[in-house]
DNA sequence: GTACAATATATCAGGAGTTATATAGGTAAT
DNA sequence: ATTACCTATATAACTCCTGATATATTGTAC
């Protein structure tokens, strides 16, 4: 694939848990080629920029397998929204409620997007071919996404109730 | 506070959703002072390095309030573990199970740590003083942490079951 | 038929954050 | 007494990632 092709795949599969911009992908492909994990061939084109097509090498496959097995630490959470909640006492009740209602809406939209993907997948893949090995893992990542969004939605709803129930002079 | 003091507060309160190293805190304090959000006074000490004590200015308080009200986008998820799941088809069943079991354990430990904080808080604060306004918001962030860890734990348990139930030749 | 968006290819400057390094006294354990 | 860790202060080098910019063609809307 070319860097551009890769970006398309990023955006249509792992986008929701790992994204990258083209300005990161291009130099990274170069580094991986220098490291021997990829080869590059130029597909010369008239009338438009040449395509730099990358192929994985045996060393690249080996490194991928090694990396997949390597233990991972928990991904650190880094969420500015939670800082705003933490300092919620510095805002008026309505100001903090506005923040939470907005965040609730964003996560509802995200959940709907995931559920849309599930529906499409059920129609296109599962009915026809059954869930093959690769599909199971793809489905697991999507389930985590749904669970994550549902968690946020429930938290937001409970938080709104609690804050609404607060004495105004508290 | 000094940069060092701030680091202690980071580590003992918002650590689980926003962390910073001293090497980020010190230059940031400088930038904030240059921007007029902080003042700095030197507390001269003999026999050990002087303490640079920072105080928030009125402009700083204003900026904090402005920032707290400013809408936030959803924090992007960036979790290498989910990439490993996504490419789980490239690993042996036992290899991928080992990954998930390890991640389950990490999140169980994290949940236990949060629940420990809750217990301490119940004993120290709530019984004595009742949950005052600030404490409500602090509690909400902790609840989100607990919900998040529980979500991961449930997902891991279900994922392990599903993968164990897979045909080996699938 | 013309303007605008999308496709397709990148590079460069800079910000945010981490790791490594430096220094030096105080405290607790063995 | 010595080791090891904790308090306390930073700076420098580097990595990762984003945002801005450049270029040229193809498809679409008005």
mmCIF file of C-alpha atoms (C1' of nucleotides) in Angstrom:
data_model
loop_
_atom_site.group_PDB
_atom_site.id
_atom_site.type_symbol
_atom_site.label_atom_id
_atom_site.label_comp_id
_atom_site.label_asym_id
_atom_site.label_seq_id
_atom_site.Cartn_x
_atom_site.Cartn_y
_atom_site.Cartn_z
ATOM 1 C CA UNK A 1 0.000 0.000 0.000
ATOM 2 C CA UNK A 2 0.893 3.650 -0.261
ATOM 3 C CA UNK A 3 0.743 6.024 2.688
ATOM 4 C CA UNK A 4 -2.515 7.363 1.363
ATOM 5 C CA UNK A 5 -4.027 3.871 1.097
ATOM 6 C CA UNK A 6 -2.960 3.145 4.661
ATOM 7 C CA UNK A 7 -4.647 6.310 5.880
ATOM 8 C CA UNK A 8 -7.907 5.113 4.298
ATOM 9 C CA UNK A 9 -7.615 1.805 6.116
ATOM 10 C CA UNK A 10 -6.839 3.556 9.403
ATOM 11 C CA UNK A 11 -9.903 5.748 8.987
ATOM 12 C CA UNK A 12 -12.222 2.861 8.148
ATOM 13 C CA UNK A 13 -11.130 0.268 10.674
ATOM 14 C CA UNK A 14 -9.030 1.111 13.737
ATOM 15 C CA UNK A 15 -9.815 4.836 13.632
ATOM 16 C CA UNK A 16 -11.713 4.753 16.929
ATOM 17 C CA UNK A 17 -8.847 3.416 18.976
ATOM 18 C CA UNK A 18 -5.792 4.451 16.975
ATOM 19 C CA UNK A 19 -5.594 7.215 14.454
ATOM 20 C CA UNK A 20 -2.718 8.745 12.510
ATOM 21 C CA UNK A 21 -2.379 11.701 10.190
ATOM 22 C CA UNK A 22 -0.635 11.453 6.813
ATOM 23 C CA UNK A 23 2.080 13.692 8.184
ATOM 24 C CA UNK A 24 2.879 10.942 10.669
ATOM 25 C CA UNK A 25 2.362 8.018 8.309
ATOM 26 C CA UNK A 26 4.778 9.155 5.581
ATOM 27 C CA UNK A 27 7.861 9.655 7.768
ATOM 28 C CA UNK A 28 7.039 6.454 9.680
ATOM 29 C CA UNK A 29 6.942 4.438 6.460
ATOM 30 C CA UNK A 30 10.388 5.843 5.664
ATOM 31 C CA UNK A 31 11.721 4.820 9.052
ATOM 32 C CA UNK A 32 10.252 1.341 8.698
ATOM 33 C CA UNK A 33 11.867 0.989 5.273
ATOM 34 C CA UNK A 34 15.220 2.108 6.690
ATOM 35 C CA UNK A 35 14.754 -0.461 9.443
ATOM 36 C CA UNK A 36 14.192 -3.207 6.880
ATOM 37 C CA UNK A 37 10.572 -3.924 7.744
ATOM 38 C CA UNK A 38 9.273 -2.645 4.407
ATOM 39 C CA UNK A 39 10.374 -2.387 0.809
ATOM 40 C CA UNK A 40 9.266 0.451 -1.424
ATOM 41 C CA UNK A 41 8.708 0.501 -5.135
ATOM 42 C CA UNK A 42 7.727 3.533 -7.180
ATOM 43 C CA UNK A 43 4.716 3.180 -9.414
ATOM 44 C CA UNK A 44 5.429 5.831 -12.075
ATOM 45 C CA UNK A 45 2.368 7.655 -13.249
ATOM 46 C CA UNK A 46 1.927 10.318 -15.888
ATOM 47 C CA UNK A 47 -0.189 13.372 -15.188
ATOM 48 C CA UNK A 48 -0.226 12.758 -11.427
ATOM 49 C CA UNK A 49 2.219 12.182 -8.563
ATOM 50 C CA UNK A 50 3.961 8.814 -8.516
ATOM 51 C CA UNK A 51 2.727 6.261 -6.030
ATOM 52 C CA UNK A 52 5.242 4.975 -3.497
ATOM 53 C CA UNK A 53 3.995 1.446 -2.874
ATOM 54 C CA UNK A 54 5.221 -0.302 0.270
ATOM 55 C CA UNK A 55 5.409 -4.047 0.901
ATOM 56 C CA UNK A 56 6.070 -5.788 4.196
ATOM 57 C CA UNK A 57 9.255 -7.894 4.390
ATOM 58 C CA UNK A 58 9.832 -11.130 6.288
ATOM 59 C CA UNK A 59 11.634 -9.090 8.951
ATOM 60 C CA UNK A 60 8.572 -6.855 9.073
ATOM 61 C CA UNK A 61 6.231 -9.781 9.621
ATOM 62 C CA UNK A 62 8.529 -11.106 12.319
ATOM 63 C CA UNK A 63 8.555 -7.762 14.096
ATOM 64 C CA UNK A 64 4.765 -7.509 13.865
ATOM 65 C CA UNK A 65 4.368 -10.939 15.437
ATOM 66 C CA UNK A 66 6.884 -10.107 18.151
ATOM 67 C CA UNK A 67 5.088 -6.825 18.899
ATOM 68 C CA UNK A 68 1.648 -8.439 18.994
ATOM 69 C CA UNK A 69 2.852 -10.857 21.659
ATOM 70 C CA UNK A 70 4.662 -8.252 23.746
ATOM 71 C CA UNK A 71 2.693 -7.380 26.894
ATOM 72 C CA UNK A 72 1.007 -3.970 26.916
ATOM 73 C CA UNK A 73 0.415 -1.696 29.868
ATOM 74 C CA UNK A 74 -2.998 -0.154 30.383
ATOM 75 C CA UNK A 75 -3.505 2.823 28.115
ATOM 76 C CA UNK A 76 -3.303 5.930 30.298
ATOM 77 C CA UNK A 77 -6.548 7.894 30.367
ATOM 78 C CA UNK A 78 -6.086 11.541 29.469
ATOM 79 C CA UNK A 79 -9.425 13.273 29.411
ATOM 80 C CA UNK A 80 -9.782 17.035 29.843
ATOM 81 C CA UNK A 81 -13.505 16.548 30.455
ATOM 82 C CA UNK A 82 -12.771 14.762 33.732
ATOM 83 C CA UNK A 83 -10.571 17.658 34.863
ATOM 84 C CA UNK A 84 -13.493 19.985 34.255
ATOM 85 C CA UNK A 85 -15.699 17.709 36.355
ATOM 86 C CA UNK A 86 -13.054 17.544 39.067
ATOM 87 C CA UNK A 87 -13.078 21.363 39.260
ATOM 88 C CA UNK A 88 -16.861 21.453 38.786
ATOM 89 C CA UNK A 89 -17.207 23.209 42.127
ATOM 90 C CA UNK A 90 -15.702 26.307 40.507
ATOM 91 C CA UNK A 91 -18.577 26.553 38.016
ATOM 92 C CA UNK A 92 -22.243 27.400 38.425
ATOM 93 C CA UNK A 93 -24.589 24.425 38.516
ATOM 94 C CA UNK A 94 -25.953 25.249 35.052
ATOM 95 C CA UNK A 95 -22.472 25.711 33.578
ATOM 96 C CA UNK A 96 -21.325 22.273 34.658
ATOM 97 C CA UNK A 97 -24.630 20.713 33.595
ATOM 98 C CA UNK A 98 -24.155 22.215 30.125
ATOM 99 C CA UNK A 99 -20.730 20.561 29.921
ATOM 100 C CA UNK A 100 -22.102 17.148 30.886
ATOM 101 C CA UNK A 101 -25.144 17.355 28.602
ATOM 102 C CA UNK A 102 -22.883 18.141 25.687
ATOM 103 C CA UNK A 103 -20.544 15.245 26.490
ATOM 104 C CA UNK A 104 -23.557 12.939 26.806
ATOM 105 C CA UNK A 105 -24.717 13.971 23.339
ATOM 106 C CA UNK A 106 -21.280 13.348 21.807
ATOM 107 C CA UNK A 107 -21.109 9.850 23.260
ATOM 108 C CA UNK A 108 -24.657 9.055 22.177
ATOM 109 C CA UNK A 109 -23.697 9.965 18.617
ATOM 110 C CA UNK A 110 -20.598 7.806 18.849
ATOM 111 C CA UNK A 111 -22.605 4.858 20.145
ATOM 112 C CA UNK A 112 -25.081 5.244 17.289
ATOM 113 C CA UNK A 113 -22.181 5.207 14.815
ATOM 114 C CA UNK A 114 -20.846 1.948 16.282
ATOM 115 C CA UNK A 115 -24.285 0.345 16.242
ATOM 116 C CA UNK A 116 -24.662 1.329 12.611
ATOM 117 C CA UNK A 117 -21.405 -0.502 11.856
ATOM 118 C CA UNK A 118 -22.654 -3.581 13.723
ATOM 119 C CA UNK A 119 -25.870 -3.628 11.728
ATOM 120 C CA UNK A 120 -24.027 -3.337 8.438
ATOM 121 C CA UNK A 121 -21.612 -6.051 9.495
ATOM 122 C CA UNK A 122 -24.409 -8.409 10.462
ATOM 123 C CA UNK A 123 -26.032 -7.937 7.081
ATOM 124 C CA UNK A 124 -22.890 -8.105 4.984
ATOM 125 C CA UNK A 125 -20.612 -10.589 6.678
ATOM 126 C CA UNK A 126 -22.149 -12.792 9.271
ATOM 127 C CA UNK A 127 -25.224 -13.905 7.357
ATOM 128 C CA UNK A 128 -23.209 -14.690 4.285
ATOM 129 C CA UNK A 129 -19.951 -16.191 5.527
ATOM 130 C CA UNK A 130 -20.366 -16.716 9.263
ATOM 131 C CA UNK A 131 -17.887 -15.062 11.609
ATOM 132 C CA UNK A 132 -14.505 -16.333 10.557
ATOM 133 C CA UNK A 133 -11.493 -16.160 12.814
ATOM 134 C CA UNK A 134 -10.426 -12.624 11.843
ATOM 135 C CA UNK A 135 -14.000 -11.375 12.194
ATOM 136 C CA UNK A 136 -14.222 -12.500 15.811
ATOM 137 C CA UNK A 137 -11.376 -10.205 16.822
ATOM 138 C CA UNK A 138 -12.704 -7.339 14.765
ATOM 139 C CA UNK A 139 -16.052 -7.819 16.505
ATOM 140 C CA UNK A 140 -14.405 -7.803 19.936
ATOM 141 C CA UNK A 141 -12.854 -4.381 19.377
ATOM 142 C CA UNK A 142 -16.215 -3.040 18.273
ATOM 143 C CA UNK A 143 -17.910 -4.492 21.354
ATOM 144 C CA UNK A 144 -15.406 -2.697 23.545
ATOM 145 C CA UNK A 145 -16.235 0.526 21.736
ATOM 146 C CA UNK A 146 -19.946 0.038 22.388
ATOM 147 C CA UNK A 147 -19.374 -0.843 26.023
ATOM 148 C CA UNK A 148 -17.179 2.232 26.460
ATOM 149 C CA UNK A 149 -19.783 4.575 25.006
ATOM 150 C CA UNK A 150 -22.567 3.010 27.062
ATOM 151 C CA UNK A 151 -20.463 3.513 30.179
ATOM 152 C CA UNK A 152 -20.082 7.214 29.459
ATOM 153 C CA UNK A 153 -23.767 7.621 28.669
ATOM 154 C CA UNK A 154 -24.860 5.985 31.924
ATOM 155 C CA UNK A 155 -22.353 8.030 33.912
ATOM 156 C CA UNK A 156 -23.495 11.290 32.291
ATOM 157 C CA UNK A 157 -27.155 10.546 32.992
ATOM 158 C CA UNK A 158 -26.475 9.727 36.639
ATOM 159 C CA UNK A 159 -24.212 12.754 37.043
ATOM 160 C CA UNK A 160 -26.891 15.077 35.646
ATOM 161 C CA UNK A 161 -29.447 13.673 38.084
ATOM 162 C CA UNK A 162 -27.103 14.056 41.041
ATOM 163 C CA UNK A 163 -26.143 17.620 40.197
ATOM 164 C CA UNK A 164 -29.743 18.639 39.525
ATOM 165 C CA UNK A 165 -30.660 17.238 42.925
ATOM 166 C CA UNK A 166 -27.966 19.300 44.666
ATOM 167 C CA UNK A 167 -28.982 22.171 46.944
ATOM 168 C CA UNK A 168 -28.161 25.402 45.160
ATOM 169 C CA UNK A 169 -26.403 26.785 48.220
ATOM 170 C CA UNK A 170 -24.289 23.697 48.678
ATOM 171 C CA UNK B 1 2.890 25.832 45.308
ATOM 172 C CA UNK B 2 6.182 24.777 43.818
ATOM 173 C CA UNK B 3 6.435 22.509 40.789
ATOM 174 C CA UNK B 4 7.309 19.664 43.086
ATOM 175 C CA UNK B 5 4.256 20.299 45.291
ATOM 176 C CA UNK B 6 2.064 20.348 42.199
ATOM 177 C CA UNK B 7 3.445 17.002 41.089
ATOM 178 C CA UNK B 8 2.449 15.525 44.457
ATOM 179 C CA UNK B 9 -1.095 16.835 44.037
ATOM 180 C CA UNK B 10 -1.277 15.497 40.476
ATOM 181 C CA UNK B 11 -0.167 12.095 41.676
ATOM 182 C CA UNK B 12 -2.629 11.954 44.551
ATOM 183 C CA UNK B 13 -5.756 13.300 42.898
ATOM 184 C CA UNK B 14 -6.166 13.543 39.132
ATOM 185 C CA UNK B 15 -3.347 11.092 38.360
ATOM 186 C CA UNK B 16 -5.710 8.521 36.855
ATOM 187 C CA UNK B 17 -7.095 10.803 34.187
ATOM 188 C CA UNK B 18 -4.354 13.388 33.754
ATOM 189 C CA UNK B 19 -0.729 12.987 34.667
ATOM 190 C CA UNK B 20 2.333 15.159 34.100
ATOM 191 C CA UNK B 21 6.022 14.713 34.686
ATOM 192 C CA UNK B 22 8.138 17.320 36.462
ATOM 193 C CA UNK B 23 9.940 17.930 33.196
ATOM 194 C CA UNK B 24 6.613 19.118 31.785
ATOM 195 C CA UNK B 25 5.431 20.963 34.890
ATOM 196 C CA UNK B 26 8.495 23.195 35.319
ATOM 197 C CA UNK B 27 8.543 24.704 31.802
ATOM 198 C CA UNK B 28 4.739 25.016 31.852
ATOM 199 C CA UNK B 29 4.862 27.015 35.095
ATOM 200 C CA UNK B 30 7.371 29.312 33.386
ATOM 201 C CA UNK B 31 5.083 29.773 30.392
ATOM 202 C CA UNK B 32 2.125 30.487 32.638
ATOM 203 C CA UNK B 33 4.135 33.068 34.546
ATOM 204 C CA UNK B 34 5.207 34.712 31.278
ATOM 205 C CA UNK B 35 1.540 34.736 30.256
ATOM 206 C CA UNK B 36 0.587 36.513 33.481
ATOM 207 C CA UNK B 37 -1.457 33.679 35.003
ATOM 208 C CA UNK B 38 0.996 33.124 37.838
ATOM 209 C CA UNK B 39 3.458 35.046 39.943
ATOM 210 C CA UNK B 40 6.594 33.469 41.344
ATOM 211 C CA UNK B 41 8.476 34.203 44.514
ATOM 212 C CA UNK B 42 11.710 32.567 45.583
ATOM 213 C CA UNK B 43 11.846 31.032 49.029
ATOM 214 C CA UNK B 44 15.575 31.115 49.762
ATOM 215 C CA UNK B 45 16.860 28.105 51.641
ATOM 216 C CA UNK B 46 20.270 27.264 52.956
ATOM 217 C CA UNK B 47 21.749 23.812 52.494
ATOM 218 C CA UNK B 48 19.210 22.880 49.806
ATOM 219 C CA UNK B 49 17.868 24.278 46.521
ATOM 220 C CA UNK B 50 15.618 27.341 46.763
ATOM 221 C CA UNK B 51 11.901 26.784 46.377
ATOM 222 C CA UNK B 52 10.173 28.642 43.547
ATOM 223 C CA UNK B 53 6.700 29.209 44.928
ATOM 224 C CA UNK B 54 3.959 30.063 42.415
ATOM 225 C CA UNK B 55 0.694 31.894 43.095
ATOM 226 C CA UNK B 56 -2.277 32.206 40.776
ATOM 227 C CA UNK B 57 -3.168 35.751 39.638
ATOM 228 C CA UNK B 58 -6.604 37.209 38.955
ATOM 229 C CA UNK B 59 -5.904 36.749 35.236
ATOM 230 C CA UNK B 60 -5.055 33.135 35.996
ATOM 231 C CA UNK B 61 -8.337 32.571 37.821
ATOM 232 C CA UNK B 62 -10.185 34.177 34.924
ATOM 233 C CA UNK B 63 -8.485 31.933 32.408
ATOM 234 C CA UNK B 64 -9.214 28.865 34.530
ATOM 235 C CA UNK B 65 -12.897 29.760 34.662
ATOM 236 C CA UNK B 66 -12.982 30.439 30.931
ATOM 237 C CA UNK B 67 -11.290 27.117 30.202
ATOM 238 C CA UNK B 68 -13.575 25.146 32.516
ATOM 239 C CA UNK B 69 -16.611 26.454 30.614
ATOM 240 C CA UNK B 70 -15.136 25.889 27.156
ATOM 241 C CA UNK B 71 -16.713 22.829 25.470
ATOM 242 C CA UNK B 72 -14.466 19.748 25.226
ATOM 243 C CA UNK B 73 -14.410 17.156 22.477
ATOM 244 C CA UNK B 74 -14.413 13.486 23.372
ATOM 245 C CA UNK B 75 -10.959 12.337 24.406
ATOM 246 C CA UNK B 76 -9.601 10.216 21.570
ATOM 247 C CA UNK B 77 -8.980 6.619 22.605
ATOM 248 C CA UNK B 78 -5.454 5.436 21.853
ATOM 249 C CA UNK B 79 -4.979 1.920 23.106
ATOM 250 C CA UNK B 80 -2.319 -0.411 21.721
ATOM 251 C CA UNK B 81 -4.073 -3.340 23.405
ATOM 252 C CA UNK B 82 -7.051 -2.943 21.058
ATOM 253 C CA UNK B 83 -4.729 -3.033 18.050
ATOM 254 C CA UNK B 84 -3.367 -6.327 19.314
ATOM 255 C CA UNK B 85 -6.932 -7.643 19.626
ATOM 256 C CA UNK B 86 -7.757 -6.357 16.145
ATOM 257 C CA UNK B 87 -4.839 -8.375 14.756
ATOM 258 C CA UNK B 88 -5.568 -11.269 17.108
ATOM 259 C CA UNK B 89 -6.060 -13.550 14.093
ATOM 260 C CA UNK B 90 -2.301 -13.370 13.538
ATOM 261 C CA UNK B 91 -1.591 -14.955 16.940
ATOM 262 C CA UNK B 92 -2.154 -18.436 18.304
ATOM 263 C CA UNK B 93 -5.232 -18.823 20.487
ATOM 264 C CA UNK B 94 -3.107 -19.186 23.620
ATOM 265 C CA UNK B 95 -0.973 -16.156 22.751
ATOM 266 C CA UNK B 96 -3.960 -13.864 22.436
ATOM 267 C CA UNK B 97 -5.561 -15.360 25.555
ATOM 268 C CA UNK B 98 -2.382 -14.571 27.480
ATOM 269 C CA UNK B 99 -2.642 -10.948 26.378
ATOM 270 C CA UNK B 100 -6.242 -10.650 27.496
ATOM 271 C CA UNK B 101 -5.712 -12.411 30.821
ATOM 272 C CA UNK B 102 -2.880 -10.023 31.593
ATOM 273 C CA UNK B 103 -4.963 -6.972 30.692
ATOM 274 C CA UNK B 104 -7.823 -8.311 32.839
ATOM 275 C CA UNK B 105 -5.465 -8.594 35.787
ATOM 276 C CA UNK B 106 -4.174 -5.049 35.346
ATOM 277 C CA UNK B 107 -7.693 -3.631 35.292
ATOM 278 C CA UNK B 108 -8.744 -5.698 38.306
ATOM 279 C CA UNK B 109 -5.845 -4.204 40.232
ATOM 280 C CA UNK B 110 -6.807 -0.721 39.114
ATOM 281 C CA UNK B 111 -10.416 -1.264 40.174
ATOM 282 C CA UNK B 112 -9.259 -2.480 43.576
ATOM 283 C CA UNK B 113 -7.155 0.666 43.953
ATOM 284 C CA UNK B 114 -10.164 2.886 43.200
ATOM 285 C CA UNK B 115 -12.390 0.965 45.596
ATOM 286 C CA UNK B 116 -9.753 1.381 48.288
ATOM 287 C CA UNK B 117 -9.907 5.159 47.743
ATOM 288 C CA UNK B 118 -13.710 5.072 47.995
ATOM 289 C CA UNK B 119 -13.556 3.183 51.271
ATOM 290 C CA UNK B 120 -11.054 5.617 52.751
ATOM 291 C CA UNK B 121 -13.123 8.539 51.563
ATOM 292 C CA UNK B 122 -16.284 7.150 53.100
ATOM 293 C CA UNK B 123 -14.550 6.734 56.433
ATOM 294 C CA UNK B 124 -12.683 10.026 56.452
ATOM 295 C CA UNK B 125 -14.955 12.522 54.746
ATOM 296 C CA UNK B 126 -18.519 11.524 54.259
ATOM 297 C CA UNK B 127 -19.261 10.227 57.736
ATOM 298 C CA UNK B 128 -17.689 13.246 59.347
ATOM 299 C CA UNK B 129 -18.622 16.210 57.184
ATOM 300 C CA UNK B 130 -21.140 14.967 54.619
ATOM 301 C CA UNK B 131 -20.362 15.345 50.931
ATOM 302 C CA UNK B 132 -19.862 19.048 50.371
ATOM 303 C CA UNK B 133 -20.078 20.615 46.938
ATOM 304 C CA UNK B 134 -16.441 19.993 45.953
ATOM 305 C CA UNK B 135 -16.640 16.410 47.139
ATOM 306 C CA UNK B 136 -19.544 15.617 44.843
ATOM 307 C CA UNK B 137 -17.465 16.380 41.763
ATOM 308 C CA UNK B 138 -14.448 14.557 43.104
ATOM 309 C CA UNK B 139 -16.717 11.558 43.699
ATOM 310 C CA UNK B 140 -18.080 11.722 40.163
ATOM 311 C CA UNK B 141 -14.623 11.417 38.613
ATOM 312 C CA UNK B 142 -13.897 8.438 40.835
ATOM 313 C CA UNK B 143 -17.186 6.801 39.843
ATOM 314 C CA UNK B 144 -16.231 7.155 36.200
ATOM 315 C CA UNK B 145 -12.934 5.473 36.960
ATOM 316 C CA UNK B 146 -14.707 2.549 38.620
ATOM 317 C CA UNK B 147 -17.209 2.236 35.779
ATOM 318 C CA UNK B 148 -14.373 2.292 33.240
ATOM 319 C CA UNK B 149 -12.456 -0.483 34.968
ATOM 320 C CA UNK B 150 -15.583 -2.596 35.391
ATOM 321 C CA UNK B 151 -16.273 -2.203 31.676
ATOM 322 C CA UNK B 152 -12.831 -3.533 30.800
ATOM 323 C CA UNK B 153 -13.108 -6.404 33.259
ATOM 324 C CA UNK B 154 -16.462 -7.542 31.870
ATOM 325 C CA UNK B 155 -15.185 -7.248 28.304
ATOM 326 C CA UNK B 156 -12.048 -9.257 29.077
ATOM 327 C CA UNK B 157 -14.055 -12.025 30.764
ATOM 328 C CA UNK B 158 -16.464 -12.291 27.829
ATOM 329 C CA UNK B 159 -13.631 -12.137 25.296
ATOM 330 C CA UNK B 160 -11.780 -14.984 27.038
ATOM 331 C CA UNK B 161 -14.936 -17.118 26.981
ATOM 332 C CA UNK B 162 -15.546 -16.436 23.308
ATOM 333 C CA UNK B 163 -11.990 -17.193 22.263
ATOM 334 C CA UNK B 164 -11.823 -20.341 24.377
ATOM 335 C CA UNK B 165 -15.024 -21.528 22.691
ATOM 336 C CA UNK B 166 -13.552 -20.993 19.206
ATOM 337 C CA UNK B 167 -12.783 -24.019 17.023
ATOM 338 C CA UNK B 168 -9.029 -24.406 16.900
ATOM 339 C CA UNK B 169 -9.048 -24.724 13.134
ATOM 340 C CA UNK B 170 -11.149 -21.608 12.699
ATOM 341 C "C1'" DG C 1 -18.418 26.476 -17.704
ATOM 342 C "C1'" DT C 2 -16.839 27.550 -13.491
ATOM 343 C "C1'" DA C 3 -16.239 27.094 -8.781
ATOM 344 C "C1'" DC C 4 -15.672 23.916 -5.137
ATOM 345 C "C1'" DA C 5 -14.818 19.645 -3.052
ATOM 346 C "C1'" DA C 6 -12.462 15.358 -3.089
ATOM 347 C "C1'" DT C 7 -8.551 12.446 -4.467
ATOM 348 C "C1'" DA C 8 -3.735 11.716 -4.198
ATOM 349 C "C1'" DT C 9 0.800 12.861 -3.026
ATOM 350 C "C1'" DA C 10 3.723 14.560 0.284
ATOM 351 C "C1'" DT C 11 7.037 18.106 3.439
ATOM 352 C "C1'" DC C 12 8.072 21.298 7.238
ATOM 353 C "C1'" DA C 13 7.598 23.782 11.517
ATOM 354 C "C1'" DG C 14 6.395 23.346 15.887
ATOM 355 C "C1'" DG C 15 3.962 21.730 20.246
ATOM 356 C "C1'" DA C 16 3.316 18.268 23.749
ATOM 357 C "C1'" DG C 17 5.186 14.946 26.383
ATOM 358 C "C1'" DT C 18 8.843 11.384 27.828
ATOM 359 C "C1'" DT C 19 13.401 9.759 29.090
ATOM 360 C "C1'" DA C 20 17.727 10.623 30.649
ATOM 361 C "C1'" DT C 21 20.739 13.292 33.274
ATOM 362 C "C1'" DA C 22 22.442 16.411 37.062
ATOM 363 C "C1'" DT C 23 22.738 17.817 41.859
ATOM 364 C "C1'" DA C 24 22.457 17.350 46.799
ATOM 365 C "C1'" DG C 25 20.727 16.743 51.432
ATOM 366 C "C1'" DG C 26 17.492 13.785 54.547
ATOM 367 C "C1'" DT C 27 15.582 9.370 56.282
ATOM 368 C "C1'" DA C 28 14.854 4.495 57.026
ATOM 369 C "C1'" DA C 29 16.420 -0.102 56.885
ATOM 370 C "C1'" DT C 30 19.816 -3.809 57.556
ATOM 371 C "C1'" DA D 1 28.143 2.187 58.680
ATOM 372 C "C1'" DT D 2 26.383 1.606 54.360
ATOM 373 C "C1'" DT D 3 22.838 1.076 51.113
ATOM 374 C "C1'" DA D 4 18.817 2.521 49.266
ATOM 375 C "C1'" DC D 5 15.253 5.397 48.714
ATOM 376 C "C1'" DC D 6 12.836 9.936 49.258
ATOM 377 C "C1'" DT D 7 12.696 14.976 49.022
ATOM 378 C "C1'" DA D 8 13.640 18.820 46.119
ATOM 379 C "C1'" DT D 9 15.254 21.242 42.224
ATOM 380 C "C1'" DA D 10 15.672 21.457 37.536
ATOM 381 C "C1'" DT D 11 17.594 21.025 32.147
ATOM 382 C "C1'" DA D 12 18.544 18.711 27.624
ATOM 383 C "C1'" DA D 13 17.651 15.637 24.114
ATOM 384 C "C1'" DC D 14 14.537 13.321 21.809
ATOM 385 C "C1'" DT D 15 10.029 11.160 20.163
ATOM 386 C "C1'" DC D 16 5.534 11.389 18.823
ATOM 387 C "C1'" DC D 17 2.055 13.749 16.817
ATOM 388 C "C1'" DT D 18 -0.513 17.884 14.893
ATOM 389 C "C1'" DG D 19 -1.286 21.805 11.946
ATOM 390 C "C1'" DA D 20 -0.015 24.370 8.105
ATOM 391 C "C1'" DT D 21 1.377 24.358 3.531
ATOM 392 C "C1'" DA D 22 2.209 22.753 -1.391
ATOM 393 C "C1'" DT D 23 0.698 20.715 -5.771
ATOM 394 C "C1'" DA D 24 -2.018 18.788 -9.389
ATOM 395 C "C1'" DT D 25 -5.839 16.099 -11.095
ATOM 396 C "C1'" DT D 26 -10.686 14.295 -11.052
ATOM 397 C "C1'" DG D 27 -15.426 14.540 -9.971
ATOM 398 C "C1'" DT D 28 -19.631 17.227 -8.642
ATOM 399 C "C1'" DA D 29 -22.792 21.060 -7.915
ATOM 400 C "C1'" DC D 30 -24.770 25.283 -9.404
#
